[in-house]
CSV table of C-alpha atoms in Angstrom, one decimal:
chain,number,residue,atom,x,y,z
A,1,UNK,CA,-13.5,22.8,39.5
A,2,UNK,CA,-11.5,22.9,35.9
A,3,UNK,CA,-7.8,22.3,36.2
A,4,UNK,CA,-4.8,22.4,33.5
A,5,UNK,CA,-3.4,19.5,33.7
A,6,UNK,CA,0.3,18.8,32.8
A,7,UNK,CA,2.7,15.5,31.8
A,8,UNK,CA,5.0,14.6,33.0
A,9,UNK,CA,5.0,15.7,36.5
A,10,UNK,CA,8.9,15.0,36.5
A,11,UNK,CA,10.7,14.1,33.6
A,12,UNK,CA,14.7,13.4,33.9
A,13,UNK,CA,16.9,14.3,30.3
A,14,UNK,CA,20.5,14.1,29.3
A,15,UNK,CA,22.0,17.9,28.2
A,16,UNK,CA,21.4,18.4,24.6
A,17,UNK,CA,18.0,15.8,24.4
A,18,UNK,CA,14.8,17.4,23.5
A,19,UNK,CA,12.5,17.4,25.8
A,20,UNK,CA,8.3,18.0,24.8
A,21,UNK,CA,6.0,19.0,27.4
A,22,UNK,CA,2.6,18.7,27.6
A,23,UNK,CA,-0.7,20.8,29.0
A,24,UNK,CA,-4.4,20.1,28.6
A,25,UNK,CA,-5.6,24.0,29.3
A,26,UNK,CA,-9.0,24.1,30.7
A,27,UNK,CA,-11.7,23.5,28.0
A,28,UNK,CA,-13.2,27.3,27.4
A,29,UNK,CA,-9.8,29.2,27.8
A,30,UNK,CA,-8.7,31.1,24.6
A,31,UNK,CA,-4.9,31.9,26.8
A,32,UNK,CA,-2.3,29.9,27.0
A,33,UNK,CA,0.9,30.5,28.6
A,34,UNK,CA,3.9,28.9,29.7
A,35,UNK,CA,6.0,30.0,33.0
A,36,UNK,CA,9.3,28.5,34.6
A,37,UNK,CA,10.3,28.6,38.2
A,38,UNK,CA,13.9,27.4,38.8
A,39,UNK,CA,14.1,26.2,42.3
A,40,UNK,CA,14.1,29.0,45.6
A,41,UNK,CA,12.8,32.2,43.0
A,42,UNK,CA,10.1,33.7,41.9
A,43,UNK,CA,7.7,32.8,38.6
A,44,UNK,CA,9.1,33.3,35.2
A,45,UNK,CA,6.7,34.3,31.8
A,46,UNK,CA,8.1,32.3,29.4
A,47,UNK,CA,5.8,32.9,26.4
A,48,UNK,CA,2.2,33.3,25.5
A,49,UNK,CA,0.0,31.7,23.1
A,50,UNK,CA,-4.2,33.3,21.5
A,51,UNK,CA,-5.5,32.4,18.2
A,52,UNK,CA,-3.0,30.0,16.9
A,53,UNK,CA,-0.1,32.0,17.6
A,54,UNK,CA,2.5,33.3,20.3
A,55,UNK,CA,0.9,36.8,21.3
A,56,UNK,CA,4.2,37.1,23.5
A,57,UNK,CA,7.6,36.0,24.4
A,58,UNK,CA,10.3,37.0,27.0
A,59,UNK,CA,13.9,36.9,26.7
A,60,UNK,CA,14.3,33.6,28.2
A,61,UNK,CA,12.1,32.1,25.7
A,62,UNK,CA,15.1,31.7,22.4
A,63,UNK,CA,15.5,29.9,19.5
A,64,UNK,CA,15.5,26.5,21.9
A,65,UNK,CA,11.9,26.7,22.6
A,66,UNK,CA,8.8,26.3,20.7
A,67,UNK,CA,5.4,26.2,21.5
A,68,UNK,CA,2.6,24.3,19.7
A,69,UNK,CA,-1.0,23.7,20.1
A,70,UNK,CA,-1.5,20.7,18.2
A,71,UNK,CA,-4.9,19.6,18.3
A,72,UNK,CA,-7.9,21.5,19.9
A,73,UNK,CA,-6.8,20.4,23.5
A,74,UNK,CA,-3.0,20.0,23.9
A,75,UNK,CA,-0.3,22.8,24.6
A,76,UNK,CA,2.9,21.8,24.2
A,77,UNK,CA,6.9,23.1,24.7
A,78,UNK,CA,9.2,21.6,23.3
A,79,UNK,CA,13.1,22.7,24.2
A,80,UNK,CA,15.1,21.5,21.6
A,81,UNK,CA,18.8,21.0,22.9
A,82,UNK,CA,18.5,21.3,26.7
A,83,UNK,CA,20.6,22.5,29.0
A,84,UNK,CA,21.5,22.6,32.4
A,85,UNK,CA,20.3,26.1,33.4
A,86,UNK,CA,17.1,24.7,31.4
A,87,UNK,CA,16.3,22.7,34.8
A,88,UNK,CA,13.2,24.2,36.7
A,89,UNK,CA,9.6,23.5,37.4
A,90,UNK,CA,7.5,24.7,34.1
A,91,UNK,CA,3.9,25.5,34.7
A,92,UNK,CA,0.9,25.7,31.9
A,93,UNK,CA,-1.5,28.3,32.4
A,94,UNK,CA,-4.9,29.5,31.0
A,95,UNK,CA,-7.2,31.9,31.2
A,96,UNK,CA,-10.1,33.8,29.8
A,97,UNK,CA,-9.1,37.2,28.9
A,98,UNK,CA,-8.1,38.9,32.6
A,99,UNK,CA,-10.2,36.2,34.4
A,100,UNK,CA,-9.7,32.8,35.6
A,101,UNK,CA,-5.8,32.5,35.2
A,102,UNK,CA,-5.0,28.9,36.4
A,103,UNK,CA,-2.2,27.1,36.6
A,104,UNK,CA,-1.1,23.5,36.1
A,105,UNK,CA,0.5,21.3,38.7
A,106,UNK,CA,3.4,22.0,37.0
A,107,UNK,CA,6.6,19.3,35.1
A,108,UNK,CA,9.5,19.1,37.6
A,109,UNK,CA,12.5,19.5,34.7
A,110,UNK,CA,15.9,18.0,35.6
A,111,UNK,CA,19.0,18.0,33.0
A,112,UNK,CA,21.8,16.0,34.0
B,1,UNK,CA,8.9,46.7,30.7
B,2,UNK,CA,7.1,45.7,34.4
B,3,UNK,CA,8.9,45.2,37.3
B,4,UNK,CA,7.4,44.1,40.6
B,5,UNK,CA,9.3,44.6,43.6
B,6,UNK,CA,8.0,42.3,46.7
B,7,UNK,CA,8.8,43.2,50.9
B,8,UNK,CA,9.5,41.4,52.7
B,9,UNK,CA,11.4,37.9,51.4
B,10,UNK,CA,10.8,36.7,54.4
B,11,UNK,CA,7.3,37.2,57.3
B,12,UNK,CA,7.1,35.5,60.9
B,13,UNK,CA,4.0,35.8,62.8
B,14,UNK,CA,2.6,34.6,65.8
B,15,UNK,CA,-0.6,32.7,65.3
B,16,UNK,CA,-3.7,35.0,65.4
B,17,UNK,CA,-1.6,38.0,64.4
B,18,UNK,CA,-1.5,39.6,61.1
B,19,UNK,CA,0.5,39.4,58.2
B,20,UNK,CA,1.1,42.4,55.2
B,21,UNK,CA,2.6,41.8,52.5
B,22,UNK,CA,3.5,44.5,49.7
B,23,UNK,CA,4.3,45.0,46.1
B,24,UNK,CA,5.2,48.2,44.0
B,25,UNK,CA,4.9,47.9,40.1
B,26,UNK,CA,6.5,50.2,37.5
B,27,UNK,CA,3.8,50.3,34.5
B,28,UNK,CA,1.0,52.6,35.2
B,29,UNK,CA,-0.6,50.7,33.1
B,30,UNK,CA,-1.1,47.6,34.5
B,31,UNK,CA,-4.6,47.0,35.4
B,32,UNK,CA,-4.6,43.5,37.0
B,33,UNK,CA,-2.8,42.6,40.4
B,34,UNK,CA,-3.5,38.8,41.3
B,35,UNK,CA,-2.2,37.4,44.6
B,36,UNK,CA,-0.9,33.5,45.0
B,37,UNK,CA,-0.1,31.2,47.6
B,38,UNK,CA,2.3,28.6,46.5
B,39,UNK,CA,3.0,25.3,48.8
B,40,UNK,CA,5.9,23.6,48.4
B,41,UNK,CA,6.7,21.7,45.4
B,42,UNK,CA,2.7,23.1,44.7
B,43,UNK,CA,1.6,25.4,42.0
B,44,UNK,CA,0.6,29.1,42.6
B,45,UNK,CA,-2.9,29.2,43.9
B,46,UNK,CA,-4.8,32.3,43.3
B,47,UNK,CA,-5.9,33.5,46.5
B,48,UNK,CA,-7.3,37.0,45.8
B,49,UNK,CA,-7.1,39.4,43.2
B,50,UNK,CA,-8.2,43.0,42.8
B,51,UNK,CA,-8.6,45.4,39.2
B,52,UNK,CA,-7.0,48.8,38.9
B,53,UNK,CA,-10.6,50.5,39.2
B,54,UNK,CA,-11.4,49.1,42.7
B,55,UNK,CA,-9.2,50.7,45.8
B,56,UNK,CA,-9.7,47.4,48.2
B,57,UNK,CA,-11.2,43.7,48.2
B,58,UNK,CA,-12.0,41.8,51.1
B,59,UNK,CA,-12.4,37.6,51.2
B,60,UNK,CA,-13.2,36.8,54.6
B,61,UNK,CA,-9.5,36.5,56.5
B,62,UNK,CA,-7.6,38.0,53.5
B,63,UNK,CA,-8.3,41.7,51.7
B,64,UNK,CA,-5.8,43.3,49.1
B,65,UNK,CA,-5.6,47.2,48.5
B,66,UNK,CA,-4.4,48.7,45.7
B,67,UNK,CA,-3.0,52.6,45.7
B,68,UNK,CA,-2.9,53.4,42.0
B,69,UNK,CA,-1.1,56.6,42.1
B,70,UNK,CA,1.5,55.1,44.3
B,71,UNK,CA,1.5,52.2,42.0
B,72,UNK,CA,1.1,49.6,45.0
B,73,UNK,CA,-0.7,47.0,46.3
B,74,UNK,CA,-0.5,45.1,49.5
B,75,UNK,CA,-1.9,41.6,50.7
B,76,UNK,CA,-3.4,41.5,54.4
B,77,UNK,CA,-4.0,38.4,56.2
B,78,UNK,CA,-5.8,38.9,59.2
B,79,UNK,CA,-6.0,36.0,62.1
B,80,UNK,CA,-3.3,34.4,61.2
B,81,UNK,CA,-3.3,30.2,61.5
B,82,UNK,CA,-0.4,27.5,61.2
B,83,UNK,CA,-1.8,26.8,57.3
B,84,UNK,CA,-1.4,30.2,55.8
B,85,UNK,CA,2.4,29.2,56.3
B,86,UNK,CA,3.4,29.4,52.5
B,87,UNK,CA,5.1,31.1,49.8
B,88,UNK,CA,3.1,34.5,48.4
B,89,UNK,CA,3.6,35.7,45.3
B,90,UNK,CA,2.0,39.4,44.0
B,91,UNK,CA,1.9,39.7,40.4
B,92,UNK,CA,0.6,42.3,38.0
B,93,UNK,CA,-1.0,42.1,34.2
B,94,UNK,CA,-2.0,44.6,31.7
B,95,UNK,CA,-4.1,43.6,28.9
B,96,UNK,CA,-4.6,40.7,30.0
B,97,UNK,CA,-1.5,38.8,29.1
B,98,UNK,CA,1.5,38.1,31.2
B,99,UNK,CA,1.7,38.0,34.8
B,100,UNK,CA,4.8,39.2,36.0
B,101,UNK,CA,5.6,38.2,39.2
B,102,UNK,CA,7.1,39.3,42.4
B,103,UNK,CA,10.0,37.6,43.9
B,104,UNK,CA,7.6,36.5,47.0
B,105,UNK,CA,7.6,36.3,50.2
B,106,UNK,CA,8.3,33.0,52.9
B,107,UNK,CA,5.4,33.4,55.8
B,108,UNK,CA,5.9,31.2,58.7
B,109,UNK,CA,2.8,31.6,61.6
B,110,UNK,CA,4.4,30.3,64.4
B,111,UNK,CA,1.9,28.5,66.6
């Protein structure tokens, strides 16, 4: 069965480092998204991505994030100056359009 | 924009018994209501989901049913075993985009 695949699967940063990190979205998917869970509560849409360009972003998602699809198979955020509140599990996503949302495994986010 | 409200946080059954879950959304127009199941330290698994032009779906142990005018959908588990003990999480989409997500609920199936 496809998966999204995400690295790092924990990645440990000092406040105010940027951070990048990175999803392969299963191969046929034209939707990309990005979603945050901070520890104990629910799923968080964070911002998402279709032709080349974010089709939609949430509050949460500011001027700190960016999203960026590189080449034809990476999906990346990138938080520019994190913080602590910026700590939290961040799943990758993809779907077709209203089929075959997936999620990735997911990059365990700690600032210190 | 869409808010999903989730009961209850928390579920304890006996093994064998059943579980319900349920979700109200606030957009009429959202046409997509996905169900996961999320282990701990896991990602969200879809489990079942169901369109707003069909009234009930049915996967073996699990079924969800969706009331449109009422504007919500519940999760059933029937038979309840030791492994369904997870994290559930409704969700609803429209167009296609965004899931937004209820704030789930803790099953435990006490054996």
């Amino acid at each position: 069965e496809p998966e999204v695949t995400q690295t790092p699967s924990h990645q440990v940063t000092q406040m105010g480092q940027e951070v990048i990190l990175r999803c392969v979205p299963i191969s046929n998917h034209l939707y990309f998204y990005w979603y945050r869970q901070i520890l104990g509560q629910k799923v968080e849409f964070l911002v998402s991505f279709y032709n080349n360009e974010i089709s939609e972003k949430s509050e949460i998602f500011d001027d700190q994030f960016s999203v960026e699809r590189p080449d034809g198979s990476n999906f990346t955020l990138k938080i520019r100056s994190t913080k602590l509140e910026d700590s939290a599990m961040y799943f990758c996503a993809s779907s077709e359009w209203q089929r075959g949302y997936t999620f990735g495994s997911g990059t365990r986010l700690t600032v210190v | 924009g869409e808010n999903v409200e989730q009961h209850p946080s928390t579920l304890s059954v006996q093994e064998g018994d059943s579980a319900v879950i349920k979700c109200t959304y606030s957009d009429s127009a959202s046409n997509y209501f996905p169900w996961y199941k999320q282990e701990l330290g896991k990602r969200p698994q879809l489990i079942i989901d169901i369109r707003s032009n069909v009234g009930e779906k049915k996967d073996q142990r699990i079924a969800v049913t969706l009331n449109k005018t009422a504007k919500h959908f519940s999760l059933h588990i029937t038979e309840t075993q030791p492994e369904d003990s997870a994290v559930y999480f409704c969700a609803a989409s429209m167009g296609g985009n965004k899931l937004v997500f209820g704030a789930g609920t803790i099953l435990r199936v006490k054996s």
